[in-house]
Amino acid sequence: MGDVLAGIHATWEFDTDSVLIRFERGIRTPKLFQSLRERRVPHTALSSVTLTPGKRGTVVLHAVPRPGADPLLEAAAGQLKAGSDPYRLVLPAEREVLAEYYADELRARLGPDAAEPAARFLVAAPEAPMQFKAYDGRASFDGDRISFRWFWTGASTAKWKAGDQTFPVTELCGVEWRSPEAFDGYLRLVPRGREGAGAGPGAGAGLGMSTASGPGAGDGAGTGTGTELGTGLAAGLLPMAPRPTRADQDPAAVVFGLGYGPVHESLPFAAAVLESVRRKQPSCATPAIVPAGAGRRDPADIAERIRHLGELHQAGLVTDDEFRAKKAQLLAEL
């Protein structure tokens, strides 16, 4: 087609085999769009195209991707709000006729397997390296390994005792992302052989990943030496502990909170990890899981974290304002 259709927050460029979606960088543009910048969507990645009335004198052109075609939507697992859907182009109502023309053109170019789930990802994931700040630690991904560096003022006792964690992509089989806009949002990594595993008490060493020997200091992260356990687990030499039920107790997860792990940072991160896992572990074709809501925090754990925070405050490692703010945040979790 070779044409361009400019809408609100995005512009679609129609090529012979794909649609290039370029997102605006304006202050009113959703932050997820600004983070993605642009996405090329092959026609073979689409299942249908719709045009519906929108709000306040607008129409919405919606290109619906096939299940399994886009790692971003696979990681989101249906949790994205309509306003953050990168496949929706909002246009003024006076462009409805033009939008209908392009909708018909796209429908004519849908692949023969449009009604079927995609066997592999057809849309590129956000590129590594990337990182974001969660409530209890900093998550980073270099394309091969995911690292969690705990914050002593946010991480649970189980996590800062386990120490910083490093997870090779080759030892994973999936990722769970629960939106930070929901209660108890988190990002959790799924080790190989642990898909659907029963929950229970466990520690980082039982996950078959690299785990630090203990918490450290400085920027709030442990600095112990990592120990690779994946080979031993694969050979059946070590027992595999059940996964903790709650993400705040699981060293293979980081938890979100108000201002921590926002969608525009944590979701592209999850999508990049998921794409890398599927590419390096083709047999891991399990879909992303929409986790059920977790219960409130354990009061005993909250009390322990407040006690530890008080020790940091007395040692001069946390200011008065930081101590009061963090204590109030912890109490609010009860």
mmCIF file of C-alpha atoms in Angstrom:
data_model
loop_
_atom_site.group_PDB
_atom_site.id
_atom_site.type_symbol
_atom_site.label_atom_id
_atom_site.label_comp_id
_atom_site.label_asym_id
_atom_site.label_seq_id
_atom_site.Cartn_x
_atom_site.Cartn_y
_atom_site.Cartn_z
ATOM 1 C CA MET A 1 0.000 0.000 0.000
ATOM 2 C CA GLY A 2 2.778 2.409 0.925
ATOM 3 C CA ASP A 3 0.413 4.898 2.605
ATOM 4 C CA VAL A 4 0.356 6.606 6.001
ATOM 5 C CA LEU A 5 -2.577 7.000 8.388
ATOM 6 C CA ALA A 6 -1.971 9.442 11.253
ATOM 7 C CA GLY A 7 -4.069 9.070 14.376
ATOM 8 C CA ILE A 8 -3.976 10.167 17.992
ATOM 9 C CA HIS A 9 -0.719 9.065 19.660
ATOM 10 C CA ALA A 10 0.440 6.978 16.669
ATOM 11 C CA THR A 11 0.937 6.797 12.907
ATOM 12 C CA TRP A 12 0.523 3.631 10.854
ATOM 13 C CA GLU A 13 2.628 3.149 7.729
ATOM 14 C CA PHE A 14 1.242 0.472 5.422
ATOM 15 C CA ASP A 15 3.797 -1.611 3.513
ATOM 16 C CA THR A 16 3.217 -4.542 1.181
ATOM 17 C CA ASP A 17 3.842 -7.169 3.881
ATOM 18 C CA SER A 18 3.558 -5.322 7.202
ATOM 19 C CA VAL A 19 2.363 -2.297 9.151
ATOM 20 C CA LEU A 20 4.926 -0.043 10.817
ATOM 21 C CA ILE A 21 3.426 1.572 13.924
ATOM 22 C CA ARG A 22 5.254 4.706 15.042
ATOM 23 C CA PHE A 23 4.256 6.118 18.413
ATOM 24 C CA GLU A 24 4.374 9.803 19.272
ATOM 25 C CA ARG A 25 6.549 11.106 22.110
ATOM 26 C CA GLY A 26 4.116 13.766 23.328
ATOM 27 C CA ILE A 27 3.268 14.326 26.974
ATOM 28 C CA ARG A 28 -0.264 12.926 26.464
ATOM 29 C CA THR A 29 0.934 9.765 24.769
ATOM 30 C CA PRO A 30 0.709 6.702 27.045
ATOM 31 C CA LYS A 31 4.118 5.947 28.530
ATOM 32 C CA LEU A 32 4.045 2.389 27.201
ATOM 33 C CA PHE A 33 3.787 3.749 23.645
ATOM 34 C CA GLN A 34 6.688 6.111 24.264
ATOM 35 C CA SER A 35 8.739 3.222 25.594
ATOM 36 C CA LEU A 36 7.995 1.029 22.551
ATOM 37 C CA ARG A 37 8.710 3.889 20.064
ATOM 38 C CA GLU A 38 7.797 1.806 17.020
ATOM 39 C CA ARG A 39 6.760 -1.722 16.086
ATOM 40 C CA ARG A 40 6.689 -3.520 12.750
ATOM 41 C CA VAL A 41 3.768 -5.939 12.542
ATOM 42 C CA PRO A 42 3.771 -8.444 9.639
ATOM 43 C CA HIS A 43 0.392 -9.124 8.078
ATOM 44 C CA THR A 44 0.940 -12.790 8.960
ATOM 45 C CA ALA A 45 0.851 -11.800 12.661
ATOM 46 C CA LEU A 46 -2.733 -10.504 12.447
ATOM 47 C CA SER A 47 -5.961 -12.442 12.941
ATOM 48 C CA SER A 48 -8.540 -9.737 12.202
ATOM 49 C CA VAL A 49 -9.096 -5.994 11.729
ATOM 50 C CA THR A 50 -12.013 -4.023 13.146
ATOM 51 C CA LEU A 51 -13.274 -0.442 12.994
ATOM 52 C CA THR A 52 -15.553 0.687 15.817
ATOM 53 C CA PRO A 53 -16.865 3.978 17.247
ATOM 54 C CA GLY A 54 -14.639 5.471 19.933
ATOM 55 C CA LYS A 55 -15.141 8.084 22.625
ATOM 56 C CA ARG A 56 -15.721 11.797 22.046
ATOM 57 C CA GLY A 57 -16.095 11.826 18.289
ATOM 58 C CA THR A 58 -13.475 9.254 17.386
ATOM 59 C CA VAL A 59 -13.247 5.893 15.652
ATOM 60 C CA VAL A 60 -10.853 3.085 16.542
ATOM 61 C CA LEU A 61 -8.990 1.013 13.967
ATOM 62 C CA HIS A 62 -7.930 -2.167 15.742
ATOM 63 C CA ALA A 63 -5.573 -4.739 14.260
ATOM 64 C CA VAL A 64 -5.988 -7.872 16.378
ATOM 65 C CA PRO A 65 -2.864 -10.051 16.547
ATOM 66 C CA ARG A 66 -2.946 -13.833 16.475
ATOM 67 C CA PRO A 67 -2.454 -15.557 19.834
ATOM 68 C CA GLY A 68 1.245 -16.271 20.288
ATOM 69 C CA ALA A 69 2.392 -13.774 17.649
ATOM 70 C CA ASP A 70 3.514 -10.916 19.891
ATOM 71 C CA PRO A 71 5.650 -11.472 23.020
ATOM 72 C CA LEU A 72 4.413 -8.183 24.488
ATOM 73 C CA LEU A 73 0.774 -9.286 24.475
ATOM 74 C CA GLU A 74 1.722 -12.810 25.535
ATOM 75 C CA ALA A 75 3.485 -11.400 28.595
ATOM 76 C CA ALA A 76 0.586 -9.027 29.292
ATOM 77 C CA ALA A 77 -1.833 -11.982 29.245
ATOM 78 C CA GLY A 78 -4.916 -9.808 28.768
ATOM 79 C CA GLN A 79 -4.061 -7.295 31.507
ATOM 80 C CA LEU A 80 -3.484 -4.243 29.288
ATOM 81 C CA LYS A 81 -6.099 -1.512 29.409
ATOM 82 C CA ALA A 82 -7.663 -0.474 26.095
ATOM 83 C CA GLY A 83 -5.865 2.878 26.148
ATOM 84 C CA SER A 84 -2.510 1.093 26.339
ATOM 85 C CA ASP A 85 -3.183 -1.400 23.536
ATOM 86 C CA PRO A 86 -0.514 -0.713 20.878
ATOM 87 C CA TYR A 87 -2.741 -2.230 18.185
ATOM 88 C CA ARG A 88 -5.475 0.408 18.520
ATOM 89 C CA LEU A 89 -5.295 3.521 16.339
ATOM 90 C CA VAL A 90 -7.680 6.246 17.508
ATOM 91 C CA LEU A 91 -8.777 8.663 14.760
ATOM 92 C CA PRO A 92 -11.124 11.655 14.497
ATOM 93 C CA ALA A 93 -14.593 10.546 13.367
ATOM 94 C CA GLU A 94 -14.275 12.517 10.116
ATOM 95 C CA ARG A 95 -11.587 10.026 9.004
ATOM 96 C CA GLU A 96 -13.917 7.047 9.313
ATOM 97 C CA VAL A 97 -14.238 6.515 5.546
ATOM 98 C CA LEU A 98 -10.451 6.571 5.135
ATOM 99 C CA ALA A 99 -10.014 4.257 8.101
ATOM 100 C CA GLU A 100 -12.543 1.808 6.629
ATOM 101 C CA TYR A 101 -10.555 1.767 3.388
ATOM 102 C CA TYR A 102 -7.363 0.775 5.203
ATOM 103 C CA ALA A 103 -9.239 -1.747 7.344
ATOM 104 C CA ASP A 104 -10.490 -3.438 4.156
ATOM 105 C CA GLU A 105 -6.986 -3.364 2.675
ATOM 106 C CA LEU A 106 -5.541 -5.017 5.758
ATOM 107 C CA ARG A 107 -8.274 -7.665 5.851
ATOM 108 C CA ALA A 108 -7.456 -8.570 2.252
ATOM 109 C CA ARG A 109 -3.834 -9.187 3.273
ATOM 110 C CA LEU A 110 -4.427 -11.455 6.255
ATOM 111 C CA GLY A 111 -2.553 -14.725 5.991
ATOM 112 C CA PRO A 112 -4.172 -18.136 5.435
ATOM 113 C CA ASP A 113 -3.503 -19.039 9.079
ATOM 114 C CA ALA A 114 -5.059 -15.875 10.501
ATOM 115 C CA ALA A 115 -7.554 -17.850 12.566
ATOM 116 C CA GLU A 116 -4.860 -20.082 14.085
ATOM 117 C CA PRO A 117 -2.440 -19.361 16.951
ATOM 118 C CA ALA A 118 1.069 -18.508 15.786
ATOM 119 C CA ALA A 119 3.668 -21.237 16.196
ATOM 120 C CA ARG A 120 6.336 -18.639 17.026
ATOM 121 C CA PHE A 121 6.661 -14.954 17.742
ATOM 122 C CA LEU A 122 6.223 -12.873 14.589
ATOM 123 C CA VAL A 123 6.572 -9.413 16.141
ATOM 124 C CA ALA A 124 9.939 -8.382 17.571
ATOM 125 C CA ALA A 125 10.247 -7.954 21.323
ATOM 126 C CA PRO A 126 11.827 -4.873 22.927
ATOM 127 C CA GLU A 127 15.598 -5.168 22.816
ATOM 128 C CA ALA A 128 17.943 -5.801 25.732
ATOM 129 C CA PRO A 129 19.785 -4.527 27.700
ATOM 130 C CA MET A 130 17.080 -3.124 29.924
ATOM 131 C CA GLN A 131 16.321 -2.655 33.591
ATOM 132 C CA PHE A 132 13.694 -1.285 35.960
ATOM 133 C CA LYS A 133 13.302 -0.541 39.634
ATOM 134 C CA ALA A 134 10.825 -2.700 41.544
ATOM 135 C CA TYR A 135 9.689 -2.164 45.133
ATOM 136 C CA ASP A 136 12.091 -4.728 46.579
ATOM 137 C CA GLY A 137 14.966 -4.667 44.098
ATOM 138 C CA ARG A 138 16.384 -3.715 40.732
ATOM 139 C CA ALA A 139 15.834 -6.067 37.794
ATOM 140 C CA SER A 140 18.202 -6.072 34.810
ATOM 141 C CA PHE A 141 18.428 -8.150 31.637
ATOM 142 C CA ASP A 142 21.421 -8.239 29.287
ATOM 143 C CA GLY A 143 19.947 -10.656 26.750
ATOM 144 C CA ASP A 144 21.393 -13.764 28.362
ATOM 145 C CA ARG A 145 20.856 -13.352 32.088
ATOM 146 C CA ILE A 146 18.310 -11.734 34.379
ATOM 147 C CA SER A 147 19.615 -10.282 37.633
ATOM 148 C CA PHE A 148 17.725 -9.220 40.753
ATOM 149 C CA ARG A 149 19.590 -6.965 43.200
ATOM 150 C CA TRP A 150 17.627 -6.549 46.413
ATOM 151 C CA PHE A 151 16.947 -3.319 48.274
ATOM 152 C CA TRP A 152 17.356 -3.852 51.970
ATOM 153 C CA THR A 153 14.563 -1.406 52.744
ATOM 154 C CA GLY A 154 12.060 -3.225 50.504
ATOM 155 C CA ALA A 155 13.035 -6.876 50.144
ATOM 156 C CA SER A 156 11.521 -9.467 52.462
ATOM 157 C CA THR A 157 13.653 -11.319 54.977
ATOM 158 C CA ALA A 158 13.625 -14.380 52.737
ATOM 159 C CA LYS A 159 15.048 -12.403 49.834
ATOM 160 C CA TRP A 160 17.791 -10.463 51.525
ATOM 161 C CA LYS A 161 18.901 -13.629 53.303
ATOM 162 C CA ALA A 162 18.998 -15.471 49.965
ATOM 163 C CA GLY A 163 21.065 -12.670 48.430
ATOM 164 C CA ASP A 164 21.111 -11.261 44.917
ATOM 165 C CA GLN A 165 19.953 -13.606 42.173
ATOM 166 C CA THR A 166 21.149 -14.299 38.623
ATOM 167 C CA PHE A 167 19.098 -16.414 36.219
ATOM 168 C CA PRO A 168 20.497 -17.646 32.878
ATOM 169 C CA VAL A 169 17.819 -17.602 30.177
ATOM 170 C CA THR A 170 18.733 -21.200 29.332
ATOM 171 C CA GLU A 171 17.502 -22.252 32.796
ATOM 172 C CA LEU A 172 14.075 -20.650 32.377
ATOM 173 C CA CYS A 173 10.857 -21.754 30.727
ATOM 174 C CA GLY A 174 8.626 -18.705 31.097
ATOM 175 C CA VAL A 175 7.735 -15.516 32.901
ATOM 176 C CA GLU A 176 4.687 -14.357 34.854
ATOM 177 C CA TRP A 177 3.782 -10.657 34.830
ATOM 178 C CA ARG A 178 1.031 -9.321 37.043
ATOM 179 C CA SER A 179 0.277 -5.691 36.218
ATOM 180 C CA PRO A 180 1.420 -3.075 38.752
ATOM 181 C CA GLU A 181 -2.007 -1.512 38.251
ATOM 182 C CA ALA A 182 -3.490 -4.517 40.073
ATOM 183 C CA PHE A 183 -3.072 -5.389 43.730
ATOM 184 C CA ASP A 184 0.186 -7.226 44.459
ATOM 185 C CA GLY A 185 1.723 -6.862 40.988
ATOM 186 C CA TYR A 186 4.983 -8.642 40.291
ATOM 187 C CA LEU A 187 7.310 -10.181 37.722
ATOM 188 C CA ARG A 188 8.187 -13.820 38.400
ATOM 189 C CA LEU A 189 10.559 -16.057 36.456
ATOM 190 C CA VAL A 190 9.591 -19.679 35.820
ATOM 191 C CA PRO A 191 12.541 -22.105 35.955
ATOM 192 C CA ARG A 192 12.598 -25.126 33.662
ATOM 193 C CA GLY A 193 10.727 -28.056 35.132
ATOM 194 C CA ARG A 194 8.773 -25.756 37.460
ATOM 195 C CA GLU A 195 5.822 -24.915 35.206
ATOM 196 C CA GLY A 196 2.718 -25.345 37.310
ATOM 197 C CA ALA A 197 4.786 -26.658 40.234
ATOM 198 C CA GLY A 198 3.111 -26.665 43.624
ATOM 199 C CA ALA A 199 3.766 -23.702 45.858
ATOM 200 C CA GLY A 200 5.369 -23.836 49.241
ATOM 201 C CA PRO A 201 8.327 -22.586 51.232
ATOM 202 C CA GLY A 202 11.568 -22.389 49.308
ATOM 203 C CA ALA A 203 14.723 -20.380 48.741
ATOM 204 C CA GLY A 204 16.774 -19.186 45.808
ATOM 205 C CA ALA A 205 19.140 -22.173 45.857
ATOM 206 C CA GLY A 206 16.228 -24.542 45.331
ATOM 207 C CA LEU A 207 15.314 -22.852 42.047
ATOM 208 C CA GLY A 208 18.252 -24.220 40.113
ATOM 209 C CA MET A 209 19.718 -20.754 39.444
ATOM 210 C CA SER A 210 22.774 -18.782 40.397
ATOM 211 C CA THR A 211 22.365 -17.393 43.888
ATOM 212 C CA ALA A 212 24.514 -15.037 45.915
ATOM 213 C CA SER A 213 25.900 -16.178 49.227
ATOM 214 C CA GLY A 214 24.327 -13.353 51.219
ATOM 215 C CA PRO A 215 23.228 -9.723 51.321
ATOM 216 C CA GLY A 216 25.735 -6.920 50.979
ATOM 217 C CA ALA A 217 25.766 -3.157 51.363
ATOM 218 C CA GLY A 218 26.443 -0.055 49.260
ATOM 219 C CA ASP A 219 23.492 0.441 46.902
ATOM 220 C CA GLY A 220 21.265 -1.894 48.886
ATOM 221 C CA ALA A 221 22.209 -5.054 47.045
ATOM 222 C CA GLY A 222 24.014 -8.211 48.035
ATOM 223 C CA THR A 223 27.395 -8.837 46.522
ATOM 224 C CA GLY A 224 28.044 -12.481 47.367
ATOM 225 C CA THR A 225 29.613 -14.934 44.948
ATOM 226 C CA GLY A 226 27.160 -16.772 42.669
ATOM 227 C CA THR A 227 26.976 -20.565 42.634
ATOM 228 C CA GLU A 228 25.628 -22.384 39.578
ATOM 229 C CA LEU A 229 23.188 -25.130 40.549
ATOM 230 C CA GLY A 230 21.428 -25.700 37.243
ATOM 231 C CA THR A 231 23.682 -28.597 36.164
ATOM 232 C CA GLY A 232 23.214 -30.444 39.424
ATOM 233 C CA LEU A 233 19.441 -30.127 39.245
ATOM 234 C CA ALA A 234 19.335 -31.231 35.624
ATOM 235 C CA ALA A 235 21.291 -34.346 36.583
ATOM 236 C CA GLY A 236 18.913 -35.054 39.462
ATOM 237 C CA LEU A 237 21.602 -34.527 42.084
ATOM 238 C CA LEU A 238 19.704 -31.932 44.109
ATOM 239 C CA PRO A 239 16.104 -31.917 45.303
ATOM 240 C CA MET A 240 13.868 -29.242 43.844
ATOM 241 C CA ALA A 241 12.081 -27.174 46.501
ATOM 242 C CA PRO A 242 8.489 -26.088 45.833
ATOM 243 C CA ARG A 243 7.950 -22.521 44.694
ATOM 244 C CA PRO A 244 6.869 -20.005 47.348
ATOM 245 C CA THR A 245 3.234 -19.011 47.059
ATOM 246 C CA ARG A 246 3.822 -15.263 47.406
ATOM 247 C CA ALA A 247 6.063 -13.277 45.101
ATOM 248 C CA ASP A 248 7.457 -11.220 47.981
ATOM 249 C CA GLN A 249 8.936 -14.443 49.408
ATOM 250 C CA ASP A 250 10.194 -15.839 46.081
ATOM 251 C CA PRO A 251 13.817 -14.987 45.099
ATOM 252 C CA ALA A 252 12.774 -15.634 41.480
ATOM 253 C CA ALA A 253 10.379 -12.657 41.573
ATOM 254 C CA VAL A 254 10.362 -8.907 42.108
ATOM 255 C CA VAL A 255 7.259 -7.186 43.434
ATOM 256 C CA PHE A 256 5.790 -3.888 42.275
ATOM 257 C CA GLY A 257 4.185 -1.071 44.245
ATOM 258 C CA LEU A 258 3.129 2.532 43.936
ATOM 259 C CA GLY A 259 5.657 4.064 41.550
ATOM 260 C CA TYR A 260 7.641 0.818 41.237
ATOM 261 C CA GLY A 261 7.668 -1.490 38.213
ATOM 262 C CA PRO A 262 5.362 0.652 36.056
ATOM 263 C CA VAL A 263 3.774 -0.960 33.007
ATOM 264 C CA HIS A 264 5.941 0.929 30.505
ATOM 265 C CA GLU A 265 9.098 -0.453 32.161
ATOM 266 C CA SER A 266 8.203 -3.884 33.526
ATOM 267 C CA LEU A 267 6.042 -5.168 30.644
ATOM 268 C CA PRO A 268 8.632 -4.590 27.853
ATOM 269 C CA PHE A 269 11.158 -6.199 30.208
ATOM 270 C CA ALA A 270 8.913 -9.259 30.652
ATOM 271 C CA ALA A 271 8.327 -9.459 26.890
ATOM 272 C CA ALA A 272 12.064 -9.329 26.134
ATOM 273 C CA VAL A 273 12.744 -12.112 28.633
ATOM 274 C CA LEU A 274 9.874 -14.224 27.292
ATOM 275 C CA GLU A 275 11.070 -13.849 23.688
ATOM 276 C CA SER A 276 14.614 -14.833 24.655
ATOM 277 C CA VAL A 277 13.372 -17.848 26.599
ATOM 278 C CA ARG A 278 11.242 -19.073 23.681
ATOM 279 C CA ARG A 279 14.079 -18.524 21.206
ATOM 280 C CA LYS A 280 16.669 -20.389 23.264
ATOM 281 C CA GLN A 281 14.263 -22.993 24.672
ATOM 282 C CA PRO A 282 11.805 -23.799 21.834
ATOM 283 C CA SER A 283 10.301 -26.649 23.843
ATOM 284 C CA CYS A 284 9.108 -24.141 26.451
ATOM 285 C CA ALA A 285 5.889 -23.200 24.706
ATOM 286 C CA THR A 286 3.797 -22.690 27.819
ATOM 287 C CA PRO A 287 1.657 -19.528 27.657
ATOM 288 C CA ALA A 288 2.154 -16.660 30.057
ATOM 289 C CA ILE A 289 0.030 -17.042 33.176
ATOM 290 C CA VAL A 290 -2.387 -14.481 34.559
ATOM 291 C CA PRO A 291 -1.640 -14.945 38.265
ATOM 292 C CA ALA A 292 -4.432 -14.954 40.804
ATOM 293 C CA GLY A 293 -4.452 -12.182 43.367
ATOM 294 C CA ALA A 294 -2.364 -12.867 46.440
ATOM 295 C CA GLY A 295 -3.367 -12.202 50.012
ATOM 296 C CA ARG A 296 -2.117 -9.477 52.292
ATOM 297 C CA ARG A 297 1.473 -9.539 53.531
ATOM 298 C CA ASP A 298 2.381 -11.688 56.531
ATOM 299 C CA PRO A 299 2.319 -9.390 59.627
ATOM 300 C CA ALA A 300 5.308 -11.232 61.098
ATOM 301 C CA ASP A 301 7.333 -10.556 57.967
ATOM 302 C CA ILE A 302 6.281 -6.885 57.958
ATOM 303 C CA ALA A 303 7.376 -6.588 61.604
ATOM 304 C CA GLU A 304 10.747 -8.156 60.781
ATOM 305 C CA ARG A 305 11.278 -5.746 57.890
ATOM 306 C CA ILE A 306 10.407 -2.755 60.088
ATOM 307 C CA ARG A 307 12.844 -4.000 62.736
ATOM 308 C CA HIS A 308 15.573 -4.337 60.104
ATOM 309 C CA LEU A 309 14.730 -0.896 58.731
ATOM 310 C CA GLY A 310 15.140 0.504 62.248
ATOM 311 C CA GLU A 311 18.615 -1.035 62.478
ATOM 312 C CA LEU A 312 19.599 0.648 59.223
ATOM 313 C CA HIS A 313 18.228 3.923 60.528
ATOM 314 C CA GLN A 314 20.187 3.674 63.764
ATOM 315 C CA ALA A 315 23.339 2.861 61.794
ATOM 316 C CA GLY A 316 22.885 6.046 59.767
ATOM 317 C CA LEU A 317 22.298 4.217 56.492
ATOM 318 C CA VAL A 318 18.718 5.498 56.189
ATOM 319 C CA THR A 319 17.687 9.122 56.768
ATOM 320 C CA ASP A 320 14.857 10.157 59.102
ATOM 321 C CA ASP A 321 12.580 10.960 56.158
ATOM 322 C CA GLU A 322 13.390 7.689 54.401
ATOM 323 C CA PHE A 323 12.737 5.752 57.607
ATOM 324 C CA ARG A 324 9.346 7.384 58.205
ATOM 325 C CA ALA A 325 8.250 7.001 54.566
ATOM 326 C CA LYS A 326 9.317 3.370 54.291
ATOM 327 C CA LYS A 327 7.823 2.442 57.676
ATOM 328 C CA ALA A 328 4.494 3.992 56.663
ATOM 329 C CA GLN A 329 4.623 2.074 53.381
ATOM 330 C CA LEU A 330 5.247 -1.203 55.172
ATOM 331 C CA LEU A 331 2.458 -0.595 57.673
ATOM 332 C CA ALA A 332 0.086 0.148 54.805
ATOM 333 C CA GLU A 333 0.653 -3.398 53.528
ATOM 334 C CA LEU A 334 -0.926 -4.939 56.651
#
